[in-house]
Each structure stands twice: as structure tokens, then as C-alpha cells.
Short mmCIF file of C-alpha atoms and ligand atoms in Angstrom, two decimals:
data_model
loop_
_atom_site.label_atom_id
_atom_site.label_comp_id
_atom_site.label_asym_id
_atom_site.label_seq_id
_atom_site.Cartn_x
_atom_site.Cartn_y
_atom_site.Cartn_z
CA UNK A 1 135.80 120.17 143.48
CA UNK A 2 139.28 119.57 144.87
CA UNK A 3 140.97 122.87 145.71
CA UNK A 4 144.16 123.55 143.76
CA UNK A 5 147.38 122.83 145.62
CA UNK A 6 149.01 125.64 147.57
CA UNK A 7 151.79 125.81 144.97
CA UNK A 8 149.28 126.51 142.21
CA UNK A 9 147.99 129.49 144.13
CA UNK A 10 151.48 130.71 144.86
CA UNK A 11 152.57 130.65 141.27
CA UNK A 12 149.35 132.21 140.12
CA UNK A 13 149.66 135.54 138.39
CA UNK A 14 149.49 138.09 141.20
CA UNK A 15 146.96 140.14 139.28
CA UNK A 16 144.47 137.28 139.39
CA UNK A 17 144.31 137.43 143.18
CA UNK A 18 141.59 139.95 144.01
CA UNK A 19 143.34 141.17 147.16
CA UNK A 20 146.45 142.05 145.18
CA UNK A 21 144.38 144.10 142.79
CA UNK A 22 142.68 145.86 145.69
CA UNK A 23 146.03 146.52 147.30
CA UNK A 24 147.42 148.02 144.10
CA UNK A 25 144.26 150.07 143.64
CA UNK A 26 144.44 151.72 147.11
CA UNK A 27 143.77 155.47 147.26
CA UNK A 28 147.00 157.48 147.52
CA UNK A 29 145.77 160.98 146.81
CA UNK A 30 144.20 162.87 149.75
CA UNK A 31 142.22 164.98 147.28
CA UNK A 32 140.66 161.87 145.75
CA UNK A 33 139.70 160.48 149.16
CA UNK A 34 138.10 163.77 150.23
CA UNK A 35 136.23 164.06 146.93
CA UNK A 36 134.81 160.56 147.47
CA UNK A 37 133.59 161.67 150.89
CA UNK A 38 132.23 164.99 149.64
CA UNK A 39 134.62 166.97 151.84
CA UNK A 40 136.31 170.26 151.00
CA UNK A 41 140.12 169.79 150.96
CA UNK A 42 140.61 173.47 151.79
CA UNK A 43 138.97 172.98 155.18
CA UNK A 44 140.68 169.76 156.30
CA UNK A 45 144.11 171.09 157.27
CA UNK A 46 145.96 168.79 154.86
CA UNK A 47 149.74 168.68 155.17
CA UNK A 48 151.87 168.52 152.04
CA UNK A 49 154.99 167.73 154.05
CA UNK A 50 153.19 164.99 156.02
CA UNK A 51 151.99 163.53 152.72
CA UNK A 52 155.54 163.57 151.31
CA UNK A 53 157.05 162.01 154.40
CA UNK A 54 154.43 159.27 154.91
CA UNK A 55 151.97 159.31 152.01
CA UNK A 56 148.29 158.56 152.36
CA UNK A 57 147.37 154.99 151.54
CA UNK A 58 143.92 153.53 152.08
CA UNK A 59 142.12 150.61 150.41
CA UNK A 60 138.85 151.57 148.76
CA UNK A 61 136.87 149.08 150.82
CA UNK A 62 138.09 150.74 154.01
CA UNK A 63 137.29 154.23 152.67
CA UNK A 64 133.77 152.95 151.93
CA UNK A 65 133.29 152.50 155.71
CA UNK A 66 133.89 156.22 156.29
CA UNK A 67 130.85 158.46 156.66
CA UNK A 68 130.50 160.82 153.71
CA UNK A 69 130.37 164.47 154.69
CA UNK A 70 131.88 163.96 158.16
CA UNK A 71 135.25 165.74 158.54
CA UNK A 72 135.70 164.09 161.99
CA UNK A 73 135.02 160.55 160.80
CA UNK A 74 137.06 158.24 163.08
CA UNK A 75 138.36 156.14 160.18
CA UNK A 76 139.29 159.18 158.11
CA UNK A 77 141.21 160.72 161.02
CA UNK A 78 143.41 157.61 161.22
CA UNK A 79 144.68 157.99 157.66
CA UNK A 80 144.56 161.65 156.60
CA UNK A 81 147.97 163.44 156.45
CA UNK A 82 147.55 166.73 158.33
CA UNK A 83 149.65 169.89 158.49
CA UNK A 84 149.63 169.62 162.30
CA UNK A 85 151.80 166.47 162.04
CA UNK A 86 154.81 168.63 161.28
CA UNK A 87 154.23 171.07 164.20
CA UNK A 88 157.04 170.91 166.76
CA UNK A 89 156.17 168.38 169.51
CA UNK A 90 158.77 168.02 172.26
CA UNK A 91 159.18 164.43 173.43
CA UNK A 92 157.97 162.95 170.14
CA UNK A 93 160.74 161.13 168.29
CA UNK A 94 161.51 158.82 165.37
CA UNK A 95 161.97 155.69 167.53
CA UNK A 96 159.81 156.13 170.64
CA UNK A 97 159.89 152.49 171.78
CA UNK A 98 163.59 151.78 171.38
CA UNK A 99 163.22 149.37 168.46
CA UNK A 100 166.70 150.05 167.13
CA UNK A 101 168.36 149.31 170.48
CA UNK A 102 166.49 145.98 170.68
CA UNK A 103 167.61 144.78 167.26
CA UNK A 104 169.48 141.51 167.75
CA UNK A 105 169.95 140.95 164.00
CA UNK A 106 168.71 143.03 161.05
CA UNK A 107 164.91 143.26 161.50
CA UNK A 108 164.86 140.86 164.47
CA UNK A 109 163.71 142.53 167.71
CA UNK A 110 164.24 140.69 170.93
CA UNK A 111 162.85 142.71 173.82
CA UNK A 112 160.86 140.22 175.84
CA UNK A 113 161.74 136.85 177.27
CA UNK A 114 160.29 134.05 175.19
CA UNK A 115 159.25 136.15 172.20
CA UNK A 116 161.18 137.34 169.17
CA UNK A 117 159.65 139.72 166.65
CA UNK A 118 160.55 139.79 162.96
CA UNK A 119 159.93 142.96 160.97
CA UNK A 120 159.55 141.04 157.71
CA UNK A 121 158.31 143.85 155.46
CA UNK A 122 157.79 147.60 155.45
CA UNK A 123 154.70 147.38 153.26
CA UNK A 124 151.19 148.01 154.62
CA UNK A 125 147.79 148.21 152.98
CA UNK A 126 146.99 151.33 154.96
CA UNK A 127 149.18 154.08 156.37
CA UNK A 128 148.12 154.87 159.94
CA UNK A 129 149.22 158.34 160.94
CA UNK A 130 149.96 157.29 164.53
CA UNK A 131 152.13 154.31 163.51
CA UNK A 132 155.14 154.06 165.84
CA UNK A 133 157.17 152.53 163.00
CA UNK A 134 156.43 155.31 160.53
CA UNK A 135 160.13 156.26 160.59
CA UNK A 136 161.50 152.69 160.86
CA UNK A 137 164.49 152.03 158.55
CA UNK A 138 162.79 149.07 156.82
CA UNK A 139 165.31 149.11 153.96
CA UNK A 140 168.38 148.20 156.00
CA UNK A 141 166.64 146.41 158.91
CA UNK A 142 165.23 143.50 156.98
CA UNK A 143 165.54 139.94 158.21
CA UNK A 144 164.85 138.49 154.76
CA UNK A 145 167.29 137.66 151.98
CA UNK A 146 170.89 137.43 153.09
CA UNK A 147 169.89 138.07 156.74
CA UNK A 148 167.31 135.30 157.04
CA UNK A 149 169.86 132.64 158.03
CA UNK A 150 171.15 134.98 160.73
CA UNK A 151 167.66 135.44 162.19
CA UNK A 152 166.98 131.70 162.15
CA UNK A 153 170.31 130.95 163.81
CA UNK A 154 169.61 133.52 166.53
CA UNK A 155 166.25 131.95 167.35
CA UNK A 156 167.51 128.38 167.02
CA UNK A 157 170.33 129.10 169.49
CA UNK A 158 167.91 130.33 172.19
CA UNK A 159 165.63 127.58 173.52
CA UNK A 160 163.97 130.16 175.81
CA UNK A 161 162.29 131.71 172.74
CA UNK A 162 159.05 129.77 172.22
CA UNK A 163 157.11 132.26 170.11
CA UNK A 164 157.96 134.18 166.96
CA UNK A 165 155.94 137.22 165.92
CA UNK A 166 155.74 138.14 162.25
CA UNK A 167 155.34 141.89 162.11
CA UNK A 168 156.21 144.85 159.94
CA UNK A 169 154.85 146.76 158.18
CA UNK A 170 152.15 144.21 157.57
CA UNK A 171 153.34 140.61 157.18
CA UNK A 172 150.20 139.68 155.23
CA UNK A 173 151.18 142.10 152.48
CA UNK A 174 153.71 139.41 151.50
CA UNK A 175 152.65 136.61 149.13
CA UNK A 176 151.58 133.30 150.71
CA UNK A 177 154.60 131.64 149.16
CA UNK A 178 156.98 133.85 151.17
CA UNK A 179 154.99 133.38 154.37
CA UNK A 180 154.89 129.61 153.89
CA UNK A 181 158.62 129.46 153.26
CA UNK A 182 159.46 131.50 156.39
CA UNK A 183 156.99 129.60 158.56
CA UNK A 184 158.40 126.33 157.23
CA UNK A 185 161.90 127.31 158.36
CA UNK A 186 160.58 128.41 161.76
CA UNK A 187 158.55 125.21 162.20
CA UNK A 188 161.81 123.26 161.93
CA UNK A 189 163.07 124.89 165.16
CA UNK A 190 161.94 122.39 167.80
CA UNK A 191 161.48 124.78 170.74
CA UNK A 192 159.01 127.10 168.96
CA UNK A 193 155.38 126.62 170.08
CA UNK A 194 153.54 129.58 168.56
CA UNK A 195 153.65 131.68 165.42
CA UNK A 196 151.97 135.02 165.94
CA UNK A 197 151.01 137.34 163.09
CA UNK A 198 150.45 141.03 163.80
CA UNK A 199 148.34 142.31 160.93
CA UNK A 200 145.86 145.02 160.00
CA UNK A 201 145.09 143.53 156.59
CA UNK A 202 142.09 141.40 157.61
CA UNK A 203 140.50 144.66 158.85
CA UNK A 204 141.40 147.08 156.09
CA UNK A 205 141.35 144.59 153.19
CA UNK A 206 139.48 141.46 154.31
CA UNK A 207 139.77 139.90 150.83
CA UNK A 208 143.38 139.15 151.84
CA UNK A 209 142.01 136.25 153.88
CA UNK A 210 141.41 134.18 150.77
CA UNK A 211 141.54 130.49 150.08
CA UNK A 212 145.30 130.43 149.61
CA UNK A 213 146.01 132.08 152.96
CA UNK A 214 143.50 129.95 154.82
CA UNK A 215 144.95 126.82 153.26
CA UNK A 216 148.46 127.74 154.35
CA UNK A 217 147.34 128.59 157.91
CA UNK A 218 145.31 125.39 158.23
CA UNK A 219 148.31 123.35 157.14
CA UNK A 220 150.52 125.17 159.60
CA UNK A 221 148.03 124.47 162.40
CA UNK A 222 147.56 120.83 161.42
CA UNK A 223 150.96 119.72 160.26
CA UNK A 224 153.43 121.61 162.43
CA UNK A 225 153.90 122.14 166.16
CA UNK A 226 153.32 125.88 165.71
CA UNK A 227 149.98 127.15 166.99
CA UNK A 228 148.94 130.17 164.91
CA UNK A 229 147.81 133.32 166.70
CA UNK A 230 146.53 136.21 164.60
CA UNK A 231 146.46 139.61 166.29
CA UNK A 232 144.46 142.06 164.20
CA UNK A 233 144.39 145.83 164.67
CA UNK A 234 141.10 147.73 164.80
CA UNK A 235 140.47 150.94 166.71
CA UNK A 236 136.82 151.72 166.07
CA UNK A 237 133.63 149.63 165.72
CA UNK A 238 132.97 151.09 162.25
CA UNK A 239 136.03 149.19 161.06
CA UNK A 240 134.32 145.84 161.67
CA UNK A 241 131.80 145.18 158.91
CA UNK A 242 130.37 141.98 157.46
CA UNK A 243 133.37 141.40 155.20
CA UNK A 244 135.74 141.69 158.18
CA UNK A 245 133.58 139.33 160.25
CA UNK A 246 133.72 136.86 157.34
CA UNK A 247 137.52 137.09 157.22
CA UNK A 248 137.64 136.40 160.97
CA UNK A 249 135.47 133.36 160.57
CA UNK A 250 137.80 131.98 157.90
CA UNK A 251 140.87 132.61 160.08
CA UNK A 252 139.22 130.89 163.04
CA UNK A 253 138.24 128.01 160.76
CA UNK A 254 141.92 127.64 159.85
CA UNK A 255 142.69 127.07 163.53
CA UNK A 256 144.06 130.49 164.48
CA UNK A 257 143.45 132.11 167.86
CA UNK A 258 142.14 135.63 167.19
CA UNK A 259 143.00 138.72 169.24
CA UNK A 260 142.84 142.46 168.61
CA UNK A 261 145.08 145.34 169.54
CA UNK A 262 144.08 148.99 169.42
CA UNK A 263 145.69 152.32 170.11
CA UNK A 264 143.91 154.91 172.26
CA UNK A 265 143.53 157.85 169.88
CA UNK A 266 142.22 161.35 170.50
CA UNK A 267 139.13 161.99 168.37
CA UNK A 268 138.90 158.34 167.25
CA UNK A 269 138.13 156.11 170.23
CA UNK A 270 138.79 158.21 173.35
CA UNK A 271 135.49 157.46 175.09
CA UNK A 272 134.10 154.39 176.87
CA UNK A 273 131.03 154.08 174.57
CA UNK A 274 133.19 153.69 171.46
CA UNK A 275 135.59 151.26 173.12
CA UNK A 276 132.72 149.19 174.52
CA UNK A 277 131.11 149.05 171.07
CA UNK A 278 134.47 148.01 169.60
CA UNK A 279 134.81 145.15 172.10
CA UNK A 280 131.24 144.02 171.35
CA UNK A 281 131.84 144.12 167.58
CA UNK A 282 135.10 142.19 167.96
CA UNK A 283 133.47 139.56 170.14
CA UNK A 284 130.61 139.15 167.68
CA UNK A 285 133.27 138.48 165.02
CA UNK A 286 135.02 135.89 167.21
CA UNK A 287 137.91 138.12 168.31
CA UNK A 288 138.94 138.97 171.87
CA UNK A 289 140.37 142.39 172.78
CA UNK A 290 144.02 141.98 173.80
CA UNK A 291 145.80 145.32 174.19
CA UNK A 292 144.77 148.96 174.16
CA UNK A 293 148.08 150.75 173.67
CA UNK A 294 148.84 154.16 175.03
CA UNK A 295 150.02 156.20 172.04
CA UNK A 296 153.73 155.75 171.37
CA UNK A 297 155.22 159.21 171.17
CA UNK A 298 156.27 159.05 167.55
CA UNK A 299 157.03 162.21 165.58
CA UNK A 300 153.92 163.30 163.65
CA UNK A 301 151.33 161.79 166.02
CA UNK A 302 151.17 164.32 168.89
CA UNK A 303 147.61 165.37 168.04
CA UNK A 304 146.38 161.82 168.85
CA UNK A 305 147.64 161.82 172.44
CA UNK A 306 145.19 161.28 175.32
CA UNK A 307 146.54 162.31 178.75
CA UNK A 308 147.01 159.42 181.22
CA UNK A 309 144.54 160.80 183.75
CA UNK A 310 141.82 160.94 181.11
CA UNK A 311 142.71 157.47 179.85
CA UNK A 312 142.36 156.13 183.38
CA UNK A 313 138.84 157.53 183.58
CA UNK A 314 137.95 155.90 180.26
CA UNK A 315 139.30 152.52 181.42
CA UNK A 316 137.40 152.75 184.71
CA UNK A 317 134.15 153.40 182.86
CA UNK A 318 134.91 150.57 180.43
CA UNK A 319 135.50 148.08 183.27
CA UNK A 320 132.19 149.08 184.81
CA UNK A 321 130.23 148.21 181.70
CA UNK A 322 131.89 145.15 180.15
CA UNK A 323 132.69 141.61 181.27
CA UNK A 324 136.38 141.37 182.16
CA UNK A 325 137.16 139.32 179.06
CA UNK A 326 136.03 142.17 176.81
CA UNK A 327 138.25 144.78 178.51
CA UNK A 328 141.64 145.08 176.76
CA UNK A 329 144.74 145.56 178.91
CA UNK A 330 145.72 149.23 178.72
CA UNK A 331 149.49 149.14 178.31
CA UNK A 332 152.42 151.30 177.40
CA UNK A 333 155.74 150.37 175.92
CA UNK A 334 158.85 151.84 177.49
CA UNK A 335 162.28 151.44 175.91
CA UNK A 336 164.21 148.79 177.83
CA UNK A 337 161.22 147.55 179.90
CA UNK A 338 160.83 143.75 180.20
CA UNK A 339 157.14 143.80 179.18
CA UNK A 340 154.43 146.21 178.05
CA UNK A 341 153.57 147.93 181.29
CA UNK A 342 149.91 147.89 182.38
CA UNK A 343 148.68 151.35 183.36
C1 LIG B 1 154.91 144.17 171.51
C2 LIG B 1 156.10 143.34 171.27
C3 LIG B 1 156.07 141.96 171.53
C4 LIG B 1 154.83 141.26 172.00
O1 LIG B 1 154.55 141.51 173.33
P1 LIG B 1 153.37 140.67 174.03
O2 LIG B 1 153.23 141.30 175.36
O3 LIG B 1 153.80 139.26 174.05
O4 LIG B 1 152.18 140.85 173.16
C5 LIG B 1 157.21 141.24 171.32
N1 LIG B 1 158.35 141.81 170.89
C6 LIG B 1 158.41 143.12 170.65
C7 LIG B 1 159.69 143.70 170.19
C8 LIG B 1 157.29 143.93 170.82
O5 LIG B 1 157.36 145.23 170.55
S1 LIG B 2 149.17 148.82 159.45
FE1 LIG B 2 150.38 148.71 161.33
S2 LIG B 2 152.54 148.87 160.66
FE2 LIG B 2 151.22 149.57 158.95
S3 LIG B 2 151.06 151.80 159.19
FE3 LIG B 2 149.30 150.89 160.27
S4 LIG B 2 149.99 150.65 162.39
FE4 LIG B 2 151.83 150.94 161.12
#
């Protein structure tokens, strides 16, 4: 049967797209999540203020990969709002990587030669407690709407920019129609070679990689000069299950190059065994490890920090056990630096 045209999908009632339903049905109540896992909320150190400031959000399919009864589950720790987030933590700030100083137009960050990054939405399927943009002013710093022409003009005027990164928030939380329209405008800029998408959705809600998305990406790869690169975000091997591997296969089939970035997180992946297993699981799903980020010192995330000396030991052990192509570059982002500095 001939697949319906892209436009048919785009105009489809949002509720008929399973990923949209799953997104809308995400768990938002810490009590509900803990009940599902058979954990006692009284003993988890939940933070009401943390929940108010950056509420829990986790798709049910992702919660299903958490181990019931384990209060230290590495997936749970990434999403649970804790009281310790609001403890004073000197050196931890709202904008640890200097995003606001690098804003060339609303929502357009230009830090590195050759690459411009667009923060095209503040919406995510999951709220990661360590997110360095958890305090980002998404409302005013938005390159869409009235500011879109300004972003396009900025990129078009700079032939040295050959890659645009769609970021957020999670760019894949936008409808295909919006993505296709933005990518179409970008594809008309002759000096652009690559369109990169930084997204956690294929990991936390793999149903997002549906026929409509794959169709759009395949067209982009086939019919424009833009080579698609999809950089997913997984931190622990338990995040990669069969559904995620299937989503990766569909993205690769659409012609996208697949990479992963992770953050080194205390209690989640701060040992070489876990990181090696993550690299193996990614490779088995057709994804190469790209970056392992040192934690950005964002307010609320201090309890995730791994000291540099310890991180160095972990990286040394990782290099000793994996082929070089499965060892991510351990990098940190410093405000004003010309690239993410390898450590
Ligand atoms: C991380 C980042 C990039 C991408 O850097 P690469 O080293 O190319 O992956 C680009 N722009 C901004 C603003 C970034 O924060
Ligand atoms: S998905 Fe990405 S942007 Fe969204 S909260 Fe997690 S780390 Fe932040």
C-alpha cells in the first residue's frame, strides 16, 4: 500500500499519533511514579520545591525500564525531584555554560565556528534533573514565530556556518510539520551541509520515530544537500531496550548518522563497567558514543557531580577495555571557550 503523503500525516489529528498520546500521558506526579515502582515516598527524600520549580515528567515506557523496588535505580535517579536539589551549592548557577552571552538572536546560540544552535522549543518528553538548561528562559529566547526570519538571516549571512543544530528542549517534541518547515527554510541556504538534531525522544519515547518522522528525514537526506545527523542522549545501558533499538534502525534507514551524548552522573553511570555496557548497547543499536559531558554546574544538580580526578580514573579504565571508537570524548563546556574542551 502506498504510504500517505507527508501532508496527510501532518494534518492528522494529533491524538491519532500514538507518540503524542504517550507524550500527553507522561507521569507528572512523583507519588504515582514511586507507587508504580513499589517505593515508599517517605524514604526517597522528595523535594516539593524542586518539583514546583522543575516538575517531574517521565513517559510511562521509560518508567517501565526502571527496576521496581530499587530506590537507587539509575533511570529513576535521573528524573526524581529531590529535596537536596535546593540545598545551597556554591558555584552552581542558572546559566553555567554561558548560553545567554552566546545568543546571537533570540534562541540562536553561536559559540563555535561553523555551527549554530537553535533552541527551537522548551518542551521535553522527560525532565532530567541535571539538565543545564533547566533554568533557560525558553519563553523569550525563541527563534520561532516573529524571530525565525532573524535567525535565518543570521545564518544566511555567514558562509562559515555549515551546520545547524536543532536543540531545545527537545526538537522532536515539535510536530513533523514544524520540523519540515524549518528544515525546508534551512535547506535553501546554500552553504549549509549538515542538519543535526539533539534529541532524547528516541530514547525515552521511541514511538516518536514513526512513519511520518522517518518519511520527513528520508526526504531531507535524499532531496536536499543537508546530511542529517541525529545525536541521541542516553546515560545508562538500561535505557536502551528493543523499542529504542528499533527506533535507531528506522533513523539509520532514513539516512541519518547516529551518535550519542551522555553526562557523567554520580550514582547513575560513574563507573567503567556501566559506561562500557552503555557503549556496547549503543553500538549494538547502530549508534556511536560521541561525548561524555562533565556535569555542567547548574543550580539543582550538585548531587550528580563526579570530581575530575575520579572521572579521569573512570576514563582510563574505559580506554583499557573498549576499542577506541566506543570510547566517548570526555569533555567540558566552559563559557567563552571555542570548543568543548577534552579533559
Ligand atoms: C555543544 C554545542 C554545539 C555543538 O558542539 P560540537 O562540538 O560540534 O558537538 C554547538 N553550539 C553550541 C552552542 C553548543 O552548546
Ligand atoms: S531531554 Fe535534554 S533538554 Fe530536556 S530536560 Fe533532558 S537534558 Fe534537558
